[in-house]
Amino acid sequence: MRGPARTLALAAALAACAGPAARKELGDADAGTAPPREVARDGFEALLRGDGAVAGRRFAEAVRRDPADPWARLGAAWAARRSLDDAGEERQLAALVERAPGHPLAAVAARRMGELAELSPALAEAVEAALAPP
């Protein structure tokens, strides 16, 4: 399985494993008070429902509240990818790798950044700069 199908399968698995199945969807008002990880989870569920607008808002809110949360960053990257924003996806993935280099999602982000680097010279330069040792 490759590409979007693999991404959707991973998102489904993450949403299923993230906690109890019986939880209510967050409304916009609830998203303002819920923990950032819960807001990011709601974003993944919105992606699975095909609601990119809600997903984008949830991930942006989760990143705003906790910029170092790798799940929020990965979700924001997927929302950017869904919007065909390669540069935005690269920025979110680079932030994930920079802020949580030891987290297992950093390896997922680095691999996707490698795929993005093959798309254009500008993205290749951005990826190289993001992954360069300090």
PDB file of C-alpha atoms in Angstrom:
ATOM      1  CA  MET A   1       0.000   0.000   0.000  1.00  0.00           C
ATOM      2  CA  ARG A   2       1.438   3.380  -1.027  1.00  0.00           C
ATOM      3  CA  GLY A   3       0.606   7.049  -1.002  1.00  0.00           C
ATOM      4  CA  PRO A   4      -2.781   8.355   0.121  1.00  0.00           C
ATOM      5  CA  ALA A   5      -4.167   4.903   0.897  1.00  0.00           C
ATOM      6  CA  ARG A   6      -1.299   4.221   3.306  1.00  0.00           C
ATOM      7  CA  THR A   7      -1.759   7.644   4.893  1.00  0.00           C
ATOM      8  CA  LEU A   8      -5.480   7.097   5.382  1.00  0.00           C
ATOM      9  CA  ALA A   9      -4.882   3.622   6.825  1.00  0.00           C
ATOM     10  CA  LEU A  10      -2.345   5.047   9.279  1.00  0.00           C
ATOM     11  CA  ALA A  11      -4.734   7.835  10.279  1.00  0.00           C
ATOM     12  CA  ALA A  12      -7.497   5.285  10.862  1.00  0.00           C
ATOM     13  CA  ALA A  13      -5.216   3.164  13.012  1.00  0.00           C
ATOM     14  CA  LEU A  14      -4.075   6.188  15.008  1.00  0.00           C
ATOM     15  CA  ALA A  15      -7.610   7.371  15.613  1.00  0.00           C
ATOM     16  CA  ALA A  16      -8.691   3.884  16.669  1.00  0.00           C
ATOM     17  CA  CYS A  17      -5.751   3.406  19.042  1.00  0.00           C
ATOM     18  CA  ALA A  18      -5.814   6.846  20.573  1.00  0.00           C
ATOM     19  CA  GLY A  19      -8.400   6.052  23.261  1.00  0.00           C
ATOM     20  CA  PRO A  20     -11.887   4.825  24.023  1.00  0.00           C
ATOM     21  CA  ALA A  21     -14.239   4.545  21.071  1.00  0.00           C
ATOM     22  CA  ALA A  22     -17.159   6.131  22.928  1.00  0.00           C
ATOM     23  CA  ARG A  23     -16.266   9.815  22.853  1.00  0.00           C
ATOM     24  CA  LYS A  24     -18.145  12.739  21.501  1.00  0.00           C
ATOM     25  CA  GLU A  25     -16.819  14.889  18.723  1.00  0.00           C
ATOM     26  CA  LEU A  26     -15.502  18.248  19.863  1.00  0.00           C
ATOM     27  CA  GLY A  27     -17.394  21.320  18.768  1.00  0.00           C
ATOM     28  CA  ASP A  28     -15.579  24.570  18.048  1.00  0.00           C
ATOM     29  CA  ALA A  29     -16.315  25.785  21.587  1.00  0.00           C
ATOM     30  CA  ASP A  30     -15.097  22.507  23.144  1.00  0.00           C
ATOM     31  CA  ALA A  31     -11.900  22.600  21.095  1.00  0.00           C
ATOM     32  CA  GLY A  32     -10.989  25.825  22.880  1.00  0.00           C
ATOM     33  CA  THR A  33     -10.885  24.101  26.275  1.00  0.00           C
ATOM     34  CA  ALA A  34      -9.871  20.498  25.493  1.00  0.00           C
ATOM     35  CA  PRO A  35      -6.256  19.344  25.905  1.00  0.00           C
ATOM     36  CA  PRO A  36      -4.159  19.813  22.727  1.00  0.00           C
ATOM     37  CA  ARG A  37      -3.779  16.062  22.164  1.00  0.00           C
ATOM     38  CA  GLU A  38      -7.555  15.638  22.288  1.00  0.00           C
ATOM     39  CA  VAL A  39      -7.988  18.472  19.777  1.00  0.00           C
ATOM     40  CA  ALA A  40      -5.442  16.801  17.457  1.00  0.00           C
ATOM     41  CA  ARG A  41      -7.292  13.491  17.803  1.00  0.00           C
ATOM     42  CA  ASP A  42     -10.496  15.209  16.793  1.00  0.00           C
ATOM     43  CA  GLY A  43      -8.612  16.534  13.755  1.00  0.00           C
ATOM     44  CA  PHE A  44      -7.626  13.003  12.725  1.00  0.00           C
ATOM     45  CA  GLU A  45     -11.229  11.882  13.084  1.00  0.00           C
ATOM     46  CA  ALA A  46     -12.335  14.817  10.922  1.00  0.00           C
ATOM     47  CA  LEU A  47      -9.820  13.727   8.266  1.00  0.00           C
ATOM     48  CA  LEU A  48     -11.297  10.234   8.330  1.00  0.00           C
ATOM     49  CA  ARG A  49     -14.765  11.706   7.807  1.00  0.00           C
ATOM     50  CA  GLY A  50     -13.406  13.738   4.883  1.00  0.00           C
ATOM     51  CA  ASP A  51     -13.952  17.076   6.624  1.00  0.00           C
ATOM     52  CA  GLY A  52     -10.709  18.858   5.771  1.00  0.00           C
ATOM     53  CA  ALA A  53     -11.900  22.265   7.000  1.00  0.00           C
ATOM     54  CA  VAL A  54     -12.616  20.999  10.528  1.00  0.00           C
ATOM     55  CA  ALA A  55      -9.405  18.953  10.527  1.00  0.00           C
ATOM     56  CA  GLY A  56      -7.345  21.986   9.551  1.00  0.00           C
ATOM     57  CA  ARG A  57      -8.902  24.093  12.322  1.00  0.00           C
ATOM     58  CA  ARG A  58      -8.363  21.379  14.939  1.00  0.00           C
ATOM     59  CA  PHE A  59      -4.724  20.816  14.004  1.00  0.00           C
ATOM     60  CA  ALA A  60      -4.008  24.562  13.889  1.00  0.00           C
ATOM     61  CA  GLU A  61      -5.529  24.947  17.357  1.00  0.00           C
ATOM     62  CA  ALA A  62      -3.572  21.973  18.728  1.00  0.00           C
ATOM     63  CA  VAL A  63      -0.293  23.338  17.294  1.00  0.00           C
ATOM     64  CA  ARG A  64      -1.070  26.822  18.644  1.00  0.00           C
ATOM     65  CA  ARG A  65      -1.574  25.425  22.139  1.00  0.00           C
ATOM     66  CA  ASP A  66       1.337  22.973  22.139  1.00  0.00           C
ATOM     67  CA  PRO A  67       3.852  23.632  19.333  1.00  0.00           C
ATOM     68  CA  ALA A  68       5.982  20.673  20.434  1.00  0.00           C
ATOM     69  CA  ASP A  69       3.211  18.055  20.230  1.00  0.00           C
ATOM     70  CA  PRO A  70       4.231  15.627  17.474  1.00  0.00           C
ATOM     71  CA  TRP A  71       0.669  14.413  16.846  1.00  0.00           C
ATOM     72  CA  ALA A  72      -0.553  17.957  16.307  1.00  0.00           C
ATOM     73  CA  ARG A  73       2.357  18.647  13.934  1.00  0.00           C
ATOM     74  CA  LEU A  74       1.784  15.444  11.969  1.00  0.00           C
ATOM     75  CA  GLY A  75      -1.898  16.255  11.681  1.00  0.00           C
ATOM     76  CA  ALA A  76      -1.138  19.790  10.515  1.00  0.00           C
ATOM     77  CA  ALA A  77       1.232  18.318   7.914  1.00  0.00           C
ATOM     78  CA  TRP A  78      -1.495  15.959   6.675  1.00  0.00           C
ATOM     79  CA  ALA A  79      -3.958  18.839   6.499  1.00  0.00           C
ATOM     80  CA  ALA A  80      -1.433  20.808   4.421  1.00  0.00           C
ATOM     81  CA  ARG A  81      -0.896  17.775   2.198  1.00  0.00           C
ATOM     82  CA  ARG A  82      -4.641  17.450   1.711  1.00  0.00           C
ATOM     83  CA  SER A  83      -4.659  21.101   0.599  1.00  0.00           C
ATOM     84  CA  LEU A  84      -1.795  20.382  -1.838  1.00  0.00           C
ATOM     85  CA  ASP A  85       0.476  22.717   0.132  1.00  0.00           C
ATOM     86  CA  ASP A  86       3.850  20.952  -0.158  1.00  0.00           C
ATOM     87  CA  ALA A  87       5.756  23.827   1.472  1.00  0.00           C
ATOM     88  CA  GLY A  88       3.313  23.937   4.402  1.00  0.00           C
ATOM     89  CA  GLU A  89       3.577  20.181   4.806  1.00  0.00           C
ATOM     90  CA  GLU A  90       7.372  20.419   4.810  1.00  0.00           C
ATOM     91  CA  ARG A  91       7.310  23.208   7.449  1.00  0.00           C
ATOM     92  CA  GLN A  92       5.103  21.161   9.783  1.00  0.00           C
ATOM     93  CA  LEU A  93       7.203  18.020   9.329  1.00  0.00           C
ATOM     94  CA  ALA A  94      10.419  19.974   9.912  1.00  0.00           C
ATOM     95  CA  ALA A  95       8.943  21.442  13.108  1.00  0.00           C
ATOM     96  CA  LEU A  96       8.002  17.937  14.262  1.00  0.00           C
ATOM     97  CA  VAL A  97      11.548  16.662  13.696  1.00  0.00           C
ATOM     98  CA  GLU A  98      13.078  19.744  15.324  1.00  0.00           C
ATOM     99  CA  ARG A  99      10.847  19.815  18.405  1.00  0.00           C
ATOM    100  CA  ALA A 100      10.542  16.060  19.042  1.00  0.00           C
ATOM    101  CA  PRO A 101      13.598  14.394  17.465  1.00  0.00           C
ATOM    102  CA  GLY A 102      13.379  11.328  19.709  1.00  0.00           C
ATOM    103  CA  HIS A 103       9.689  10.667  19.118  1.00  0.00           C
ATOM    104  CA  PRO A 104       8.857   7.762  16.772  1.00  0.00           C
ATOM    105  CA  LEU A 105       6.837  10.127  14.559  1.00  0.00           C
ATOM    106  CA  ALA A 106      10.051  12.029  13.794  1.00  0.00           C
ATOM    107  CA  ALA A 107      11.162   9.052  11.675  1.00  0.00           C
ATOM    108  CA  VAL A 108       7.836   9.111   9.807  1.00  0.00           C
ATOM    109  CA  ALA A 109       8.235  12.863   9.258  1.00  0.00           C
ATOM    110  CA  ALA A 110      11.835  12.528   8.049  1.00  0.00           C
ATOM    111  CA  ARG A 111      10.841   9.845   5.558  1.00  0.00           C
ATOM    112  CA  ARG A 112       8.036  11.991   4.148  1.00  0.00           C
ATOM    113  CA  MET A 113      10.420  14.946   3.959  1.00  0.00           C
ATOM    114  CA  GLY A 114      12.676  12.773   1.818  1.00  0.00           C
ATOM    115  CA  GLU A 115       9.747  12.127  -0.524  1.00  0.00           C
ATOM    116  CA  LEU A 116       8.973  15.853  -0.654  1.00  0.00           C
ATOM    117  CA  ALA A 117      12.596  16.641  -1.494  1.00  0.00           C
ATOM    118  CA  GLU A 118      12.179  14.727  -4.740  1.00  0.00           C
ATOM    119  CA  LEU A 119       9.333  17.014  -5.862  1.00  0.00           C
ATOM    120  CA  SER A 120      11.259  20.244  -6.430  1.00  0.00           C
ATOM    121  CA  PRO A 121      14.682  21.823  -5.914  1.00  0.00           C
ATOM    122  CA  ALA A 122      13.196  24.428  -3.541  1.00  0.00           C
ATOM    123  CA  LEU A 123      11.684  21.739  -1.329  1.00  0.00           C
ATOM    124  CA  ALA A 124      14.939  19.773  -1.480  1.00  0.00           C
ATOM    125  CA  GLU A 125      16.812  22.802  -0.145  1.00  0.00           C
ATOM    126  CA  ALA A 126      14.241  23.335   2.623  1.00  0.00           C
ATOM    127  CA  VAL A 127      14.418  19.673   3.647  1.00  0.00           C
ATOM    128  CA  GLU A 128      18.221  19.693   3.590  1.00  0.00           C
ATOM    129  CA  ALA A 129      18.300  22.793   5.790  1.00  0.00           C
ATOM    130  CA  ALA A 130      15.756  21.320   8.215  1.00  0.00           C
ATOM    131  CA  LEU A 131      17.556  17.998   8.581  1.00  0.00           C
ATOM    132  CA  ALA A 132      21.111  19.382   8.663  1.00  0.00           C
ATOM    133  CA  PRO A 133      22.966  18.788  11.922  1.00  0.00           C
ATOM    134  CA  PRO A 134      23.157  21.870  14.157  1.00  0.00           C
TER     135      PRO A 134
END
